[in-house]
PDB file of C-alpha atoms in Angstrom:
ATOM      1  CA  MET Y  25     108.954-149.941  27.932  1.00  0.00           C
ATOM      2  CA  SER Y  26     106.942-152.278  25.697  1.00  0.00           C
ATOM      3  CA  ASP Y  27     104.557-155.118  26.461  1.00  0.00           C
ATOM      4  CA  LEU Y  28     106.045-158.585  26.469  1.00  0.00           C
ATOM      5  CA  LEU Y  29     105.141-162.160  27.323  1.00  0.00           C
ATOM      6  CA  ALA Y  30     107.004-163.883  30.176  1.00  0.00           C
ATOM      7  CA  PHE Y  31     107.470-167.643  30.350  1.00  0.00           C
ATOM      8  CA  VAL Y  32     107.999-169.034  33.862  1.00  0.00           C
ATOM      9  CA  PHE Y  33     109.022-172.566  34.780  1.00  0.00           C
ATOM     10  CA  PRO Y  34     108.356-174.389  38.105  1.00  0.00           C
ATOM     11  CA  GLY Y  35     110.863-176.068  40.373  1.00  0.00           C
ATOM     12  CA  GLN Y  36     110.810-179.046  42.648  1.00  0.00           C
ATOM     13  CA  GLY Y  37     107.576-179.686  44.552  1.00  0.00           C
ATOM     14  CA  SER Y  38     105.117-179.578  41.661  1.00  0.00           C
ATOM     15  CA  GLN Y  39     105.596-183.256  40.748  1.00  0.00           C
ATOM     16  CA  LYS Y  40     102.756-185.784  40.727  1.00  0.00           C
ATOM     17  CA  ALA Y  41     102.213-189.139  39.039  1.00  0.00           C
ATOM     18  CA  GLY Y  42     100.284-188.588  35.796  1.00  0.00           C
ATOM     19  CA  MET Y  43     101.973-185.301  34.956  1.00  0.00           C
ATOM     20  CA  GLY Y  44     102.431-184.736  31.258  1.00  0.00           C
ATOM     21  CA  ALA Y  45     100.446-187.838  30.286  1.00  0.00           C
ATOM     22  CA  ALA Y  46      97.463-186.051  28.737  1.00  0.00           C
ATOM     23  CA  LEU Y  47      99.679-183.557  26.953  1.00  0.00           C
ATOM     24  CA  ALA Y  48     101.788-186.333  25.438  1.00  0.00           C
ATOM     25  CA  ALA Y  49      98.692-188.312  24.437  1.00  0.00           C
ATOM     26  CA  GLU Y  50      97.319-185.407  22.407  1.00  0.00           C
ATOM     27  CA  PHE Y  51     100.350-183.607  21.022  1.00  0.00           C
ATOM     28  CA  PRO Y  52     103.211-185.210  19.040  1.00  0.00           C
ATOM     29  CA  ALA Y  53     105.501-182.348  20.084  1.00  0.00           C
ATOM     30  CA  ALA Y  54     105.148-183.342  23.742  1.00  0.00           C
ATOM     31  CA  ARG Y  55     105.662-187.045  22.933  1.00  0.00           C
ATOM     32  CA  ARG Y  56     108.872-186.130  21.160  1.00  0.00           C
ATOM     33  CA  ILE Y  57     110.245-184.404  24.251  1.00  0.00           C
ATOM     34  CA  PHE Y  58     109.420-187.324  26.560  1.00  0.00           C
ATOM     35  CA  ALA Y  59     111.032-189.734  24.097  1.00  0.00           C
ATOM     36  CA  ALA Y  60     114.137-187.521  24.002  1.00  0.00           C
ATOM     37  CA  ALA Y  61     114.324-187.579  27.785  1.00  0.00           C
ATOM     38  CA  ASP Y  62     114.102-191.368  27.821  1.00  0.00           C
ATOM     39  CA  GLU Y  63     116.867-191.591  25.270  1.00  0.00           C
ATOM     40  CA  ALA Y  64     119.141-189.048  27.024  1.00  0.00           C
ATOM     41  CA  LEU Y  65     118.849-190.816  30.384  1.00  0.00           C
ATOM     42  CA  GLY Y  66     118.780-194.359  29.050  1.00  0.00           C
ATOM     43  CA  GLU Y  67     115.682-195.192  31.059  1.00  0.00           C
ATOM     44  CA  PRO Y  68     111.878-194.687  30.832  1.00  0.00           C
ATOM     45  CA  LEU Y  69     111.489-191.355  32.624  1.00  0.00           C
ATOM     46  CA  SER Y  70     108.234-190.871  30.717  1.00  0.00           C
ATOM     47  CA  ALA Y  71     106.701-193.952  32.372  1.00  0.00           C
ATOM     48  CA  LEU Y  72     107.654-192.599  35.807  1.00  0.00           C
ATOM     49  CA  CYS Y  73     105.999-189.267  35.000  1.00  0.00           C
ATOM     50  CA  PHE Y  74     102.852-190.840  33.586  1.00  0.00           C
ATOM     51  CA  ASP Y  75     102.375-193.767  35.966  1.00  0.00           C
ATOM     52  CA  GLY Y  76     104.466-193.141  39.072  1.00  0.00           C
ATOM     53  CA  PRO Y  77     104.715-194.410  41.700  1.00  0.00           C
ATOM     54  CA  ASP Y  78     104.760-191.112  43.568  1.00  0.00           C
ATOM     55  CA  GLU Y  79     107.384-192.283  46.046  1.00  0.00           C
ATOM     56  CA  GLN Y  80     109.844-192.904  43.204  1.00  0.00           C
ATOM     57  CA  LEU Y  81     108.913-189.660  41.504  1.00  0.00           C
ATOM     58  CA  ALA Y  82     109.558-187.814  44.770  1.00  0.00           C
ATOM     59  CA  LEU Y  83     113.229-188.863  44.821  1.00  0.00           C
ATOM     60  CA  THR Y  84     115.197-185.721  43.988  1.00  0.00           C
ATOM     61  CA  ALA Y  85     117.251-187.417  41.291  1.00  0.00           C
ATOM     62  CA  ASN Y  86     113.976-188.350  39.515  1.00  0.00           C
ATOM     63  CA  THR Y  87     111.960-185.259  40.389  1.00  0.00           C
ATOM     64  CA  GLN Y  88     114.308-182.771  38.759  1.00  0.00           C
ATOM     65  CA  PRO Y  89     114.508-184.364  35.270  1.00  0.00           C
ATOM     66  CA  ALA Y  90     110.792-185.174  35.419  1.00  0.00           C
ATOM     67  CA  ILE Y  91     109.739-181.586  36.113  1.00  0.00           C
ATOM     68  CA  LEU Y  92     112.141-180.204  33.512  1.00  0.00           C
ATOM     69  CA  THR Y  93     110.807-182.638  30.896  1.00  0.00           C
ATOM     70  CA  CYS Y  94     107.168-181.726  31.595  1.00  0.00           C
ATOM     71  CA  SER Y  95     108.031-178.027  31.403  1.00  0.00           C
ATOM     72  CA  VAL Y  96     109.936-178.349  28.158  1.00  0.00           C
ATOM     73  CA  ALA Y  97     107.150-180.495  26.685  1.00  0.00           C
ATOM     74  CA  ALA Y  98     104.558-177.802  27.500  1.00  0.00           C
ATOM     75  CA  TRP Y  99     106.806-175.083  26.112  1.00  0.00           C
ATOM     76  CA  THR Y 100     107.383-177.040  22.880  1.00  0.00           C
ATOM     77  CA  VAL Y 101     103.635-177.499  22.368  1.00  0.00           C
ATOM     78  CA  VAL Y 102     102.997-173.802  22.986  1.00  0.00           C
ATOM     79  CA  ARG Y 103     105.715-172.891  20.500  1.00  0.00           C
ATOM     80  CA  GLU Y 104     104.705-175.354  17.769  1.00  0.00           C
ATOM     81  CA  GLU Y 105     100.925-175.236  18.121  1.00  0.00           C
ATOM     82  CA  LEU Y 106     100.492-171.558  18.911  1.00  0.00           C
ATOM     83  CA  GLY Y 107     103.690-169.893  17.724  1.00  0.00           C
ATOM     84  CA  LEU Y 108     104.038-168.039  21.027  1.00  0.00           C
ATOM     85  CA  VAL Y 109     107.499-166.592  21.720  1.00  0.00           C
ATOM     86  CA  PRO Y 110     108.550-165.160  25.091  1.00  0.00           C
ATOM     87  CA  GLY Y 111     110.183-161.805  25.637  1.00  0.00           C
ATOM     88  CA  VAL Y 112     111.775-163.021  28.840  1.00  0.00           C
ATOM     89  CA  CYS Y 113     112.120-166.350  30.648  1.00  0.00           C
ATOM     90  CA  LEU Y 114     112.568-167.188  34.325  1.00  0.00           C
ATOM     91  CA  GLY Y 115     112.379-170.320  36.434  1.00  0.00           C
ATOM     92  CA  HIS Y 116     112.249-171.128  40.136  1.00  0.00           C
ATOM     93  CA  SER Y 117     115.414-173.019  41.146  1.00  0.00           C
ATOM     94  CA  LEU Y 118     115.396-176.118  38.932  1.00  0.00           C
ATOM     95  CA  GLY Y 119     113.106-174.147  36.601  1.00  0.00           C
ATOM     96  CA  GLU Y 120     116.024-171.964  35.574  1.00  0.00           C
ATOM     97  CA  PHE Y 121     117.310-174.921  33.525  1.00  0.00           C
ATOM     98  CA  SER Y 122     113.924-175.131  31.739  1.00  0.00           C
ATOM     99  CA  ALA Y 123     114.102-171.393  31.098  1.00  0.00           C
ATOM    100  CA  LEU Y 124     117.573-171.758  29.568  1.00  0.00           C
ATOM    101  CA  VAL Y 125     116.278-174.519  27.244  1.00  0.00           C
ATOM    102  CA  ALA Y 126     113.449-172.249  26.143  1.00  0.00           C
ATOM    103  CA  ALA Y 127     115.880-169.395  25.596  1.00  0.00           C
ATOM    104  CA  GLY Y 128     118.085-171.613  23.400  1.00  0.00           C
ATOM    105  CA  ALA Y 129     121.110-171.625  25.727  1.00  0.00           C
ATOM    106  CA  LEU Y 130     120.925-175.327  26.678  1.00  0.00           C
ATOM    107  CA  ASP Y 131     120.193-178.335  24.490  1.00  0.00           C
ATOM    108  CA  PHE Y 132     117.393-180.363  26.079  1.00  0.00           C
ATOM    109  CA  ALA Y 133     119.394-183.609  26.218  1.00  0.00           C
ATOM    110  CA  ASP Y 134     122.220-181.806  28.056  1.00  0.00           C
ATOM    111  CA  ALA Y 135     119.751-180.164  30.408  1.00  0.00           C
ATOM    112  CA  VAL Y 136     117.949-183.366  31.402  1.00  0.00           C
ATOM    113  CA  ARG Y 137     121.233-185.131  32.111  1.00  0.00           C
ATOM    114  CA  LEU Y 138     122.507-182.137  34.078  1.00  0.00           C
ATOM    115  CA  VAL Y 139     119.478-181.940  36.338  1.00  0.00           C
ATOM    116  CA  ARG Y 140     119.628-185.703  36.946  1.00  0.00           C
ATOM    117  CA  LEU Y 141     123.197-185.189  38.183  1.00  0.00           C
ATOM    118  CA  ARG Y 142     122.136-182.029  40.048  1.00  0.00           C
ATOM    119  CA  GLY Y 143     119.395-183.938  41.864  1.00  0.00           C
ATOM    120  CA  GLN Y 144     121.751-186.741  42.833  1.00  0.00           C
ATOM    121  CA  ALA Y 145     124.435-184.299  43.955  1.00  0.00           C
ATOM    122  CA  MET Y 146     122.055-182.202  46.054  1.00  0.00           C
ATOM    123  CA  GLN Y 147     120.603-185.285  47.725  1.00  0.00           C
ATOM    124  CA  GLU Y 148     124.039-186.706  48.542  1.00  0.00           C
ATOM    125  CA  ALA Y 149     125.609-183.422  49.701  1.00  0.00           C
ATOM    126  CA  VAL Y 150     124.161-183.746  53.241  1.00  0.00           C
ATOM    127  CA  PRO Y 151     123.605-187.065  55.055  1.00  0.00           C
ATOM    128  CA  ALA Y 152     119.923-187.853  55.714  1.00  0.00           C
ATOM    129  CA  GLY Y 153     118.619-186.231  58.876  1.00  0.00           C
ATOM    130  CA  LEU Y 154     121.392-183.655  59.228  1.00  0.00           C
ATOM    131  CA  GLY Y 155     119.700-180.960  57.190  1.00  0.00           C
ATOM    132  CA  ALA Y 156     116.297-179.259  57.261  1.00  0.00           C
ATOM    133  CA  MET Y 157     114.229-176.494  55.691  1.00  0.00           C
ATOM    134  CA  ALA Y 158     111.439-174.325  57.091  1.00  0.00           C
ATOM    135  CA  ALA Y 159     108.965-171.827  55.656  1.00  0.00           C
ATOM    136  CA  VAL Y 160     108.711-168.532  57.520  1.00  0.00           C
ATOM    137  CA  VAL Y 161     105.756-166.150  57.182  1.00  0.00           C
ATOM    138  CA  GLY Y 162     105.538-162.739  58.824  1.00  0.00           C
ATOM    139  CA  LEU Y 163     109.155-161.572  58.838  1.00  0.00           C
ATOM    140  CA  GLU Y 164     111.043-159.521  56.280  1.00  0.00           C
ATOM    141  CA  ALA Y 165     114.351-160.818  54.878  1.00  0.00           C
ATOM    142  CA  GLY Y 166     116.520-158.405  56.863  1.00  0.00           C
ATOM    143  CA  PRO Y 167     115.260-159.307  60.372  1.00  0.00           C
ATOM    144  CA  LEU Y 168     115.143-162.976  59.418  1.00  0.00           C
ATOM    145  CA  ALA Y 169     118.767-162.897  58.228  1.00  0.00           C
ATOM    146  CA  THR Y 170     119.709-161.554  61.672  1.00  0.00           C
ATOM    147  CA  LEU Y 171     117.879-164.418  63.372  1.00  0.00           C
ATOM    148  CA  CYS Y 172     119.621-166.879  61.013  1.00  0.00           C
ATOM    149  CA  ALA Y 173     123.017-165.479  62.024  1.00  0.00           C
ATOM    150  CA  GLU Y 174     122.137-165.766  65.721  1.00  0.00           C
ATOM    151  CA  ALA Y 175     120.890-169.340  65.305  1.00  0.00           C
ATOM    152  CA  SER Y 176     124.082-170.233  63.435  1.00  0.00           C
ATOM    153  CA  ASP Y 177     126.296-168.732  66.120  1.00  0.00           C
ATOM    154  CA  ALA Y 178     125.044-171.392  68.539  1.00  0.00           C
ATOM    155  CA  GLY Y 179     126.231-174.188  66.218  1.00  0.00           C
ATOM    156  CA  GLY Y 180     125.508-175.338  62.720  1.00  0.00           C
ATOM    157  CA  GLN Y 181     124.435-173.071  59.855  1.00  0.00           C
ATOM    158  CA  VAL Y 182     121.072-171.803  58.626  1.00  0.00           C
ATOM    159  CA  ASP Y 183     120.592-169.458  55.673  1.00  0.00           C
ATOM    160  CA  ILE Y 184     117.766-167.843  53.738  1.00  0.00           C
ATOM    161  CA  ALA Y 185     117.151-170.217  50.809  1.00  0.00           C
ATOM    162  CA  ASN Y 186     114.125-168.843  48.913  1.00  0.00           C
ATOM    163  CA  GLU Y 187     112.496-165.416  48.867  1.00  0.00           C
ATOM    164  CA  ASN Y 188     109.243-166.674  47.391  1.00  0.00           C
ATOM    165  CA  GLY Y 189     107.105-163.565  47.791  1.00  0.00           C
ATOM    166  CA  GLY Y 190     103.699-163.108  49.341  1.00  0.00           C
ATOM    167  CA  GLY Y 191     105.364-162.881  52.731  1.00  0.00           C
ATOM    168  CA  GLN Y 192     106.940-166.361  52.521  1.00  0.00           C
ATOM    169  CA  ILE Y 193     110.670-166.948  52.962  1.00  0.00           C
ATOM    170  CA  VAL Y 194     112.265-170.398  53.181  1.00  0.00           C
ATOM    171  CA  VAL Y 195     115.356-171.139  55.245  1.00  0.00           C
ATOM    172  CA  ALA Y 196     117.725-174.099  55.026  1.00  0.00           C
ATOM    173  CA  GLY Y 197     120.687-175.532  56.895  1.00  0.00           C
ATOM    174  CA  HIS Y 198     121.720-177.889  59.653  1.00  0.00           C
ATOM    175  CA  ALA Y 199     118.703-179.386  61.410  1.00  0.00           C
ATOM    176  CA  GLU Y 200     119.712-178.135  64.872  1.00  0.00           C
ATOM    177  CA  ALA Y 201     120.217-174.580  63.587  1.00  0.00           C
ATOM    178  CA  VAL Y 202     116.870-174.627  61.737  1.00  0.00           C
ATOM    179  CA  THR Y 203     115.156-175.850  64.947  1.00  0.00           C
ATOM    180  CA  ARG Y 204     116.640-172.890  66.874  1.00  0.00           C
ATOM    181  CA  LEU Y 205     115.634-170.529  64.112  1.00  0.00           C
ATOM    182  CA  ILE Y 206     112.039-171.774  64.207  1.00  0.00           C
ATOM    183  CA  ALA Y 207     111.891-171.074  67.956  1.00  0.00           C
ATOM    184  CA  ALA Y 208     113.339-167.596  67.449  1.00  0.00           C
ATOM    185  CA  VAL Y 209     110.808-166.816  64.696  1.00  0.00           C
ATOM    186  CA  LYS Y 210     107.917-167.880  66.900  1.00  0.00           C
ATOM    187  CA  ALA Y 211     109.272-165.696  69.682  1.00  0.00           C
ATOM    188  CA  GLN Y 212     108.831-162.800  67.239  1.00  0.00           C
ATOM    189  CA  ARG Y 213     105.157-163.791  66.832  1.00  0.00           C
ATOM    190  CA  ALA Y 214     105.750-164.890  63.261  1.00  0.00           C
ATOM    191  CA  ARG Y 215     105.066-168.336  61.797  1.00  0.00           C
ATOM    192  CA  ALA Y 216     107.592-171.047  60.922  1.00  0.00           C
ATOM    193  CA  ILE Y 217     106.788-174.489  59.556  1.00  0.00           C
ATOM    194  CA  LEU Y 218     109.268-177.340  59.134  1.00  0.00           C
ATOM    195  CA  LEU Y 219     109.121-178.599  55.539  1.00  0.00           C
ATOM    196  CA  ASN Y 220     109.044-182.243  54.467  1.00  0.00           C
ATOM    197  CA  VAL Y 221     112.089-182.200  52.192  1.00  0.00           C
ATOM    198  CA  SER Y 222     114.909-184.639  51.593  1.00  0.00           C
ATOM    199  CA  ALA Y 223     117.795-182.156  51.820  1.00  0.00           C
ATOM    200  CA  PRO Y 224     118.534-178.492  52.719  1.00  0.00           C
ATOM    201  CA  PHE Y 225     118.598-176.854  49.295  1.00  0.00           C
ATOM    202  CA  HIS Y 226     120.031-173.434  48.370  1.00  0.00           C
ATOM    203  CA  CYS Y 227     122.344-172.970  51.320  1.00  0.00           C
ATOM    204  CA  SER Y 228     126.046-173.302  52.097  1.00  0.00           C
ATOM    205  CA  LEU Y 229     125.666-177.010  52.868  1.00  0.00           C
ATOM    206  CA  MET Y 230     125.139-177.601  49.136  1.00  0.00           C
ATOM    207  CA  ARG Y 231     128.766-176.685  48.279  1.00  0.00           C
ATOM    208  CA  PRO Y 232     129.723-180.311  47.417  1.00  0.00           C
ATOM    209  CA  ALA Y 233     126.787-180.420  44.976  1.00  0.00           C
ATOM    210  CA  ALA Y 234     127.889-177.119  43.394  1.00  0.00           C
ATOM    211  CA  GLU Y 235     131.340-178.592  42.811  1.00  0.00           C
ATOM    212  CA  ARG Y 236     129.907-181.681  41.073  1.00  0.00           C
ATOM    213  CA  VAL Y 237     127.612-179.602  38.874  1.00  0.00           C
ATOM    214  CA  ALA Y 238     130.501-177.271  38.012  1.00  0.00           C
ATOM    215  CA  ALA Y 239     132.566-180.225  36.833  1.00  0.00           C
ATOM    216  CA  ALA Y 240     129.675-181.495  34.672  1.00  0.00           C
ATOM    217  CA  LEU Y 241     129.094-178.035  33.174  1.00  0.00           C
ATOM    218  CA  GLU Y 242     132.675-177.993  31.895  1.00  0.00           C
ATOM    219  CA  GLN Y 243     131.592-180.552  29.281  1.00  0.00           C
ATOM    220  CA  ILE Y 244     128.461-178.576  28.221  1.00  0.00           C
ATOM    221  CA  THR Y 245     128.190-176.072  25.369  1.00  0.00           C
ATOM    222  CA  ILE Y 246     126.165-172.948  26.112  1.00  0.00           C
ATOM    223  CA  HIS Y 247     124.549-171.457  23.038  1.00  0.00           C
ATOM    224  CA  PRO Y 248     123.563-167.793  22.411  1.00  0.00           C
ATOM    225  CA  LEU Y 249     120.394-166.828  24.256  1.00  0.00           C
ATOM    226  CA  ARG Y 250     117.463-165.791  22.039  1.00  0.00           C
ATOM    227  CA  VAL Y 251     115.760-164.003  24.932  1.00  0.00           C
ATOM    228  CA  PRO Y 252     117.027-162.900  28.373  1.00  0.00           C
ATOM    229  CA  VAL Y 253     116.741-165.284  31.320  1.00  0.00           C
ATOM    230  CA  ILE Y 254     116.332-163.684  34.744  1.00  0.00           C
ATOM    231  CA  ALA Y 255     118.776-165.516  37.015  1.00  0.00           C
ATOM    232  CA  ASN Y 256     117.754-166.727  40.464  1.00  0.00           C
ATOM    233  CA  VAL Y 257     120.874-165.507  42.287  1.00  0.00           C
ATOM    234  CA  ASP Y 258     120.783-161.844  41.269  1.00  0.00           C
ATOM    235  CA  ALA Y 259     117.265-161.355  39.846  1.00  0.00           C
ATOM    236  CA  GLU Y 260     118.777-159.728  36.738  1.00  0.00           C
ATOM    237  CA  PRO Y 261     118.189-160.593  33.054  1.00  0.00           C
ATOM    238  CA  ASN Y 262     121.132-162.332  31.398  1.00  0.00           C
ATOM    239  CA  LEU Y 263     121.860-162.541  27.679  1.00  0.00           C
ATOM    240  CA  GLU Y 264     125.545-163.477  27.964  1.00  0.00           C
ATOM    241  CA  PRO Y 265     126.302-167.174  27.281  1.00  0.00           C
ATOM    242  CA  THR Y 266     129.601-166.833  29.150  1.00  0.00           C
ATOM    243  CA  ARG Y 267     127.759-166.047  32.377  1.00  0.00           C
ATOM    244  CA  VAL Y 268     125.300-168.975  32.318  1.00  0.00           C
ATOM    245  CA  LYS Y 269     127.501-171.641  33.931  1.00  0.00           C
ATOM    246  CA  ASP Y 270     128.586-169.411  36.820  1.00  0.00           C
ATOM    247  CA  LEU Y 271     124.995-168.383  37.515  1.00  0.00           C
ATOM    248  CA  LEU Y 272     123.851-172.016  37.604  1.00  0.00           C
ATOM    249  CA  ILE Y 273     126.678-173.021  39.954  1.00  0.00           C
ATOM    250  CA  ARG Y 274     126.074-170.083  42.332  1.00  0.00           C
ATOM    251  CA  GLN Y 275     122.373-170.883  42.365  1.00  0.00           C
ATOM    252  CA  ILE Y 276     122.936-174.222  44.132  1.00  0.00           C
ATOM    253  CA  THR Y 277     124.288-172.572  47.302  1.00  0.00           C
ATOM    254  CA  GLY Y 278     122.640-169.181  46.883  1.00  0.00           C
ATOM    255  CA  ARG Y 279     119.150-167.972  47.674  1.00  0.00           C
ATOM    256  CA  VAL Y 280     116.384-168.065  45.045  1.00  0.00           C
ATOM    257  CA  ARG Y 281     115.337-164.428  44.671  1.00  0.00           C
ATOM    258  CA  TRP Y 282     111.951-165.246  43.164  1.00  0.00           C
ATOM    259  CA  GLU Y 283     110.026-162.209  44.337  1.00  0.00           C
ATOM    260  CA  ALA Y 284     112.687-159.853  42.971  1.00  0.00           C
ATOM    261  CA  SER Y 285     112.827-161.853  39.710  1.00  0.00           C
ATOM    262  CA  VAL Y 286     109.091-161.476  39.108  1.00  0.00           C
ATOM    263  CA  ARG Y 287     109.300-157.746  39.872  1.00  0.00           C
ATOM    264  CA  LYS Y 288     112.173-157.471  37.417  1.00  0.00           C
ATOM    265  CA  ALA Y 289     110.038-159.106  34.691  1.00  0.00           C
ATOM    266  CA  VAL Y 290     107.303-156.553  35.363  1.00  0.00           C
ATOM    267  CA  HIS Y 291     109.869-153.729  35.262  1.00  0.00           C
ATOM    268  CA  MET Y 292     111.034-155.028  31.867  1.00  0.00           C
ATOM    269  CA  GLY Y 293     107.487-154.663  30.553  1.00  0.00           C
ATOM    270  CA  ALA Y 294     105.931-158.094  31.085  1.00  0.00           C
ATOM    271  CA  THR Y 295     102.155-157.823  30.899  1.00  0.00           C
ATOM    272  CA  ARG Y 296     101.251-161.519  30.457  1.00  0.00           C
ATOM    273  CA  CYS Y 297     102.788-164.654  31.863  1.00  0.00           C
ATOM    274  CA  LEU Y 298     102.592-168.391  31.115  1.00  0.00           C
ATOM    275  CA  GLU Y 299     103.614-170.988  33.694  1.00  0.00           C
ATOM    276  CA  LEU Y 300     104.767-173.930  31.626  1.00  0.00           C
ATOM    277  CA  GLY Y 301     104.738-177.414  33.146  1.00  0.00           C
ATOM    278  CA  HIS Y 302     102.827-179.316  35.783  1.00  0.00           C
ATOM    279  CA  GLY Y 303     101.027-177.455  38.539  1.00  0.00           C
ATOM    280  CA  ARG Y 304     100.152-173.860  39.370  1.00  0.00           C
ATOM    281  CA  VAL Y 305     102.520-173.028  42.213  1.00  0.00           C
ATOM    282  CA  LEU Y 306     104.197-170.097  40.462  1.00  0.00           C
ATOM    283  CA  ALA Y 307     100.904-168.659  39.247  1.00  0.00           C
ATOM    284  CA  GLY Y 308      99.823-168.471  42.892  1.00  0.00           C
ATOM    285  CA  LEU Y 309     103.076-166.801  43.979  1.00  0.00           C
ATOM    286  CA  ILE Y 310     102.960-164.306  41.088  1.00  0.00           C
ATOM    287  CA  LYS Y 311      99.394-163.353  41.943  1.00  0.00           C
ATOM    288  CA  ARG Y 312     100.624-162.285  45.403  1.00  0.00           C
ATOM    289  CA  ILE Y 313     103.841-160.630  44.185  1.00  0.00           C
ATOM    290  CA  ALA Y 314     102.482-158.805  41.132  1.00  0.00           C
ATOM    291  CA  PRO Y 315      98.676-159.014  40.833  1.00  0.00           C
ATOM    292  CA  GLU Y 316      98.908-156.806  37.748  1.00  0.00           C
ATOM    293  CA  LEU Y 317     100.682-159.638  35.897  1.00  0.00           C
ATOM    294  CA  PRO Y 318      98.046-162.206  34.845  1.00  0.00           C
ATOM    295  CA  THR Y 319      99.496-165.713  34.775  1.00  0.00           C
ATOM    296  CA  LEU Y 320      98.006-168.735  33.056  1.00  0.00           C
ATOM    297  CA  ALA Y 321      99.281-172.184  34.024  1.00  0.00           C
ATOM    298  CA  VAL Y 322      99.814-174.314  30.918  1.00  0.00           C
ATOM    299  CA  GLY Y 323     100.326-178.028  31.482  1.00  0.00           C
ATOM    300  CA  SER Y 324      97.347-179.826  29.971  1.00  0.00           C
ATOM    301  CA  PRO Y 325      95.536-180.042  26.634  1.00  0.00           C
ATOM    302  CA  ASP Y 326      92.678-177.979  28.087  1.00  0.00           C
ATOM    303  CA  ASP Y 327      95.133-175.186  28.866  1.00  0.00           C
ATOM    304  CA  ILE Y 328      96.426-175.265  25.285  1.00  0.00           C
ATOM    305  CA  HIS Y 329      92.899-175.063  23.929  1.00  0.00           C
ATOM    306  CA  VAL Y 330      92.151-172.039  26.140  1.00  0.00           C
ATOM    307  CA  LEU Y 331      95.229-170.343  24.753  1.00  0.00           C
ATOM    308  CA  LYS Y 332      94.116-171.121  21.207  1.00  0.00           C
ATOM    309  CA  VAL Y 333      90.750-169.476  21.844  1.00  0.00           C
ATOM    310  CA  ASP Y 334      92.441-166.432  23.374  1.00  0.00           C
ATOM    311  CA  ALA Y 335      94.762-166.140  20.397  1.00  0.00           C
ATOM    312  CA  SER Y 336      91.957-166.388  17.839  1.00  0.00           C
TER     313      SER Y 336
END
């Protein structure tokens, strides 16, 4: 088992007006990626990232291409300015698309159009107010899955959506089933907090979105992967181009196995990790999952300069 560098890419929730602006101002490589996103979508996504407003940026159909673009911009700067190459890539939910771009499997223009569609499809899969998500702390996945089944038996459906690590698991489903699940969790003296989200992601209610993304993927060419990408749905490294589409489709309705994915990267020999894009959410999760895996968030010019000093 040899040492290797892991690149990780954030998902929805890390967005904020101003993201990517400083990076694009300083590095031509980042500007090129934002310009490519604008051209692919036929609209000024870069202006939305740089200037907001936050309420427009928070719309899922905007959030997903914006986060992907910021992540790919940071990765491109790291590659061109520092020559850093990952040994493995992984991304949280939406971040799996960024990871596939970095691994060479997806062209960026295809990816940004795909995640725009993915965001729209996920938002439209469940009428507003009918779905919900909640974060649970203090229960393992097994007992929580039992509580989810019991809450679903009474009407509606609630599933485990994200195994984020550090003791946090997110559930998603019909609002009434999530409400029952929260009560059941609190009866077990664990914590459950309703999340402010626009739709119940990564659960069976997302099946209509999976069908729309599957249809779009039929028109997309998947290229050979230069490095393995650890898939969300099975937490296993994939190097097979023929498997990419199926893994992305299954991810929409399946749980994000983030804790297991990080542990798999460590098992593969990862000794350093870069979180590429806006925010430091994944760095915080990784610190709790695998404190032996130091993770540096890279999303600003200052972060790039720190890496340059470390490399010199």
